[in-house]
Short mmCIF file of C-alpha atoms and ligand atoms in Angstrom, two decimals:
data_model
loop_
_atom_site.label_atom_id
_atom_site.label_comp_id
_atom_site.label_asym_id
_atom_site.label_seq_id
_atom_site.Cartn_x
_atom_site.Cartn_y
_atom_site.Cartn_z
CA UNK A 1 0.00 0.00 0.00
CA UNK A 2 1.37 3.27 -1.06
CA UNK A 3 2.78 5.47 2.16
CA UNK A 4 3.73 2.17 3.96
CA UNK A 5 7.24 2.09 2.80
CA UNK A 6 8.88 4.36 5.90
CA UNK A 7 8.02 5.87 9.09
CA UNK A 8 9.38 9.33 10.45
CA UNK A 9 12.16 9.30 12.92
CA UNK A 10 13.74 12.76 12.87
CA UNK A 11 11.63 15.76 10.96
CA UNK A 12 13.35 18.82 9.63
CA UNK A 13 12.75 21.26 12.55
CA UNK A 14 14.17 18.42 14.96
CA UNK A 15 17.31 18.20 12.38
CA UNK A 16 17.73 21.78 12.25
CA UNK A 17 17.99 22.08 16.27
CA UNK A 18 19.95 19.42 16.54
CA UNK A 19 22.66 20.67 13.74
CA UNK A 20 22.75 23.91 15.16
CA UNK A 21 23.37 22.90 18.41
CA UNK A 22 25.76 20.70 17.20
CA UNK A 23 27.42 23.67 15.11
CA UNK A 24 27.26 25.93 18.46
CA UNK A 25 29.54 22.91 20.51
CA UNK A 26 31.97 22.68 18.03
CA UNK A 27 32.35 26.46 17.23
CA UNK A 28 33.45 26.96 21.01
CA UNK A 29 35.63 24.15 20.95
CA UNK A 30 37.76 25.81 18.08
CA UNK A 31 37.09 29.11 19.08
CA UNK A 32 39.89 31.38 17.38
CA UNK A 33 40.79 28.43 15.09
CA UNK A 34 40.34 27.49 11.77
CA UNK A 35 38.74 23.98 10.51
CA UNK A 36 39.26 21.23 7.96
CA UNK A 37 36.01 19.83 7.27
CA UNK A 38 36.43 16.10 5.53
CA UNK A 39 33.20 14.59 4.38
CA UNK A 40 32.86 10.83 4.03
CA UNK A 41 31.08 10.42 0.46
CA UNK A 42 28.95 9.73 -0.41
CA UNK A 43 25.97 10.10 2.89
CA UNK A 44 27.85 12.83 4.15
CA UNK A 45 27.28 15.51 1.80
CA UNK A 46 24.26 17.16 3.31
CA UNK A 47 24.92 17.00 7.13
CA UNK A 48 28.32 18.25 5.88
CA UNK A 49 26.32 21.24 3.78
CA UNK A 50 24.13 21.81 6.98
CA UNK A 51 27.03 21.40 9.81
CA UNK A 52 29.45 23.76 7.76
CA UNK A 53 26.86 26.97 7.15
CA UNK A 54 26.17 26.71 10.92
CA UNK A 55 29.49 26.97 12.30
CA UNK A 56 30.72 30.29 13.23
CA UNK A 57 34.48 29.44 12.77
CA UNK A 58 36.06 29.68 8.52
CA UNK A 59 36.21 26.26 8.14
CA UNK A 60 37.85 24.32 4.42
CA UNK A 61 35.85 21.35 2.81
CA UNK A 62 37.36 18.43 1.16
CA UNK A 63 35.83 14.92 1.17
CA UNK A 64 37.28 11.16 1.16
CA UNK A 65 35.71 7.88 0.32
CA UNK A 66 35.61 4.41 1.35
CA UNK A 67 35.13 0.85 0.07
CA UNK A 68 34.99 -2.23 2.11
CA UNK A 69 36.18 -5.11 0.05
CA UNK A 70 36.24 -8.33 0.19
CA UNK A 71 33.91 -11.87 -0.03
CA UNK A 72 32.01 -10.35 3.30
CA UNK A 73 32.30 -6.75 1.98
CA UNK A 74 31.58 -4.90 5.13
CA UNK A 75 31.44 -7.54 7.60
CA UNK A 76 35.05 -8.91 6.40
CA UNK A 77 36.58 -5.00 8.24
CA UNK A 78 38.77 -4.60 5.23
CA UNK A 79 38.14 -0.91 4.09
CA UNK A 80 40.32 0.96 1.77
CA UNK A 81 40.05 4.71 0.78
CA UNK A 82 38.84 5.31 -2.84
CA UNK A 83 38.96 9.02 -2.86
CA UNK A 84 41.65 10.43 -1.38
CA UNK A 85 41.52 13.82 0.27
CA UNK A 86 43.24 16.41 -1.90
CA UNK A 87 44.06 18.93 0.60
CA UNK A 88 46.87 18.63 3.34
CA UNK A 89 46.34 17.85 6.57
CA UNK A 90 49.50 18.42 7.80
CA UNK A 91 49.38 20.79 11.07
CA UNK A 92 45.90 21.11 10.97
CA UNK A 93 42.71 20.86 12.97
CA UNK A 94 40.59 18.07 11.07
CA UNK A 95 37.02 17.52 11.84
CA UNK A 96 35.51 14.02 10.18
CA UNK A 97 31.82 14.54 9.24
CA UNK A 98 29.71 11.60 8.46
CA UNK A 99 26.08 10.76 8.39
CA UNK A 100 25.46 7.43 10.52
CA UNK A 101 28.63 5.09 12.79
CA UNK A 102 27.49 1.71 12.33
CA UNK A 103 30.56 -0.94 12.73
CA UNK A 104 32.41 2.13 13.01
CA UNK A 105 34.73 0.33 10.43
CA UNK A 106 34.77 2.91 8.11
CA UNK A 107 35.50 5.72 10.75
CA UNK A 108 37.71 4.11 12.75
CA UNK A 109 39.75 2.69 9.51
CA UNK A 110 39.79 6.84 7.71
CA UNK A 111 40.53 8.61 11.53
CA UNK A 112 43.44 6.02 12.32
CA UNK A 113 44.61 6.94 8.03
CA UNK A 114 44.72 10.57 9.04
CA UNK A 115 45.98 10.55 12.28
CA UNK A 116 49.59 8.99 9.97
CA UNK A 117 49.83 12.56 8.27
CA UNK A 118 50.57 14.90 10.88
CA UNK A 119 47.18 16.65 11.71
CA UNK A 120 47.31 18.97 14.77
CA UNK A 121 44.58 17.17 15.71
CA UNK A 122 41.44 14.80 14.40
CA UNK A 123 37.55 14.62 15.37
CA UNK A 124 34.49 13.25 14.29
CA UNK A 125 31.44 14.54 13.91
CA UNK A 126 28.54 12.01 12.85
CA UNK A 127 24.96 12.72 12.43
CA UNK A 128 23.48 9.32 13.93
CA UNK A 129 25.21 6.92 15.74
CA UNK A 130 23.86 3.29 16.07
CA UNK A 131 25.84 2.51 19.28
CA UNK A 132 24.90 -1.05 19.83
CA UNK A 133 26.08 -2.45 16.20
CA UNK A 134 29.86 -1.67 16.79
CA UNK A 135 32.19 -4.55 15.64
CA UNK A 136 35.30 -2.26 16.65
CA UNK A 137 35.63 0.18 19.22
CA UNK A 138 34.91 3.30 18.27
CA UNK A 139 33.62 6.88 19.71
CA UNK A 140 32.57 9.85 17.61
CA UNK A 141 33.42 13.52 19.50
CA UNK A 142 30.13 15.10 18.42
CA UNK A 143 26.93 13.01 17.74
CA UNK A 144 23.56 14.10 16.43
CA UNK A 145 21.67 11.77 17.75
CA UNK A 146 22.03 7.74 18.93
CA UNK A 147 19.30 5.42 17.34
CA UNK A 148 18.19 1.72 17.17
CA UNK A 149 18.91 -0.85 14.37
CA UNK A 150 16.54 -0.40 11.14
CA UNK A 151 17.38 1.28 8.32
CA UNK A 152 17.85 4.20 8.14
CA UNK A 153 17.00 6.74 5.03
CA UNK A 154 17.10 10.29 4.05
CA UNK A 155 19.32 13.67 4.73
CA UNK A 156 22.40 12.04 2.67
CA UNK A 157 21.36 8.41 3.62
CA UNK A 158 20.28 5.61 1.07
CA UNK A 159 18.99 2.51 0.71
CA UNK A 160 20.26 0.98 -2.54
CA UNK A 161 21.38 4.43 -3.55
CA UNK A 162 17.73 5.80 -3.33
CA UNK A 163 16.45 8.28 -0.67
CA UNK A 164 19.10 10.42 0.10
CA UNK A 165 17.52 13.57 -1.18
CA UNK A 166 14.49 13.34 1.38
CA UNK A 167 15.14 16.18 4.38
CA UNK A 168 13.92 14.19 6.89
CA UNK A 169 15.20 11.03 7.98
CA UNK A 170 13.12 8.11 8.05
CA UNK A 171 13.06 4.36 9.19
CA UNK A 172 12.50 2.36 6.08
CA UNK A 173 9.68 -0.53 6.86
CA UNK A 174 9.80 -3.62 5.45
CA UNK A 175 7.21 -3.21 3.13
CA UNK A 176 9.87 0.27 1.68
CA UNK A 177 12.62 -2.89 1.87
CA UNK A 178 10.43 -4.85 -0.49
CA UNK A 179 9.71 -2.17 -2.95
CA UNK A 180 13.27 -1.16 -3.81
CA UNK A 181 14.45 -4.82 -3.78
CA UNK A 182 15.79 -6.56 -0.54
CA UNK A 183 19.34 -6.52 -2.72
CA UNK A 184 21.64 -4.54 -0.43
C1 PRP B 1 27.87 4.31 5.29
C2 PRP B 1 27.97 5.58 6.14
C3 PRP B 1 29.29 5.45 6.83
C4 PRP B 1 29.45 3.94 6.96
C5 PRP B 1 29.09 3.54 8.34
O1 PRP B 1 28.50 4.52 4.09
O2 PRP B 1 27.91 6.73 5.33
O3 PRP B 1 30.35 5.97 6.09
O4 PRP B 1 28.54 3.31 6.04
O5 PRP B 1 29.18 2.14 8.47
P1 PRP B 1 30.26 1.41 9.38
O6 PRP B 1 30.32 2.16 10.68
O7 PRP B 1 29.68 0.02 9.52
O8 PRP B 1 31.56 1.40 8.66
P2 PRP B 1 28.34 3.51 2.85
O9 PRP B 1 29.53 2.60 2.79
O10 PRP B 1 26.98 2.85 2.89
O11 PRP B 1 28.45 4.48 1.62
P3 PRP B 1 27.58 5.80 1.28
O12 PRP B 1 28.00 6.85 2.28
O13 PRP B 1 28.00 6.13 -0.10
O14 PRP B 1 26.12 5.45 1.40
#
């Protein structure tokens, strides 16, 4: 039945608070700094838009992405970079924004990559954080907001690449599941 598919979790307004205050906590931690803003592509890219407007400290953009590879993909913990940052780290203040910790594979795998190049210092910023599914340990600095298993769609998020345009985020049922393909 048409509407079925997903079920609100997080509205705009909701988002909105939550990014700003999110913007207001890092802008006095880095008060009188300056920012490198890395984006983990490809669910990143709106928090990232949102997160970077809302800051009140100049902050630079550049974005990274990762692959897990292997016969267990994800599950296997073997993730290599694909996109390369293309500014320097070196000496700087790097903040990791991404839209969901899951495994914390990917975040744990790109921080501990950085940390090799000489930053002054790296955080992480992600938007949701599914605490109970890590696999490695791993704590973000700044989290928008902890949530159950399900999955998870909208603001940057996907399910088999759809989705990720919607501005809120929404749990997708599994009736949603069924009608883009149980494939991922
Ligand atoms: C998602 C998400 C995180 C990662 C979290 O990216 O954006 O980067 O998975 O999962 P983990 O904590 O288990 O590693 P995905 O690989 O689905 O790519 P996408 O951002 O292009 O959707």
């Amino acid at each position: 039945m048409p509407g079925n598919e997903k079920k609100i979790l997080f509205d705009r307004p909701a988002i909105e608070r939550r990014v700003r205050e999110l913007a207001d906590e890092i802008s006095r931690d880095y008060a009188g700094g300056e920012l490198l803003l890395i984006g983990i592509l490809k669910g990143a890219f709106i928090f990232m838009a949102d997160l970077a407007r809302a800051v009140t400290i100049p902050c630079r953009i550049d974005f990274i992405r990762a692959a897990s590879y292997g016969d267990e993909a994800k599950s296997s913990g073997r993730i290599a970079i694909t996109k390369d940052v293309e500014l320097s780290v070196e000496g700087v203040d790097v903040l990791i924004v991404d839209d969901i910790v899951d495994s914390g594979l990917t975040l744990k795998h790109i921080a501990d990559e950085l940390k090799t190049r000489g930053p002054r210092s790296v955080k992480v910023c992600a938007f949701l954080d599914k605490r109970k599914r890590r696999k490695v340990p791993f704590e973000a600095d700044y989290v928008g907001f902890t949530i159950d298993d399900g999955f998870v769609i909208g603001y940057g998020l996907d399910y088999a690449e759809k989705y990720r345009f919607l501005p809120d985020v929404y749990v997708l049922t599994d009736e949603g599941r069924r009608e883009v393909g149980d494939d991922k």
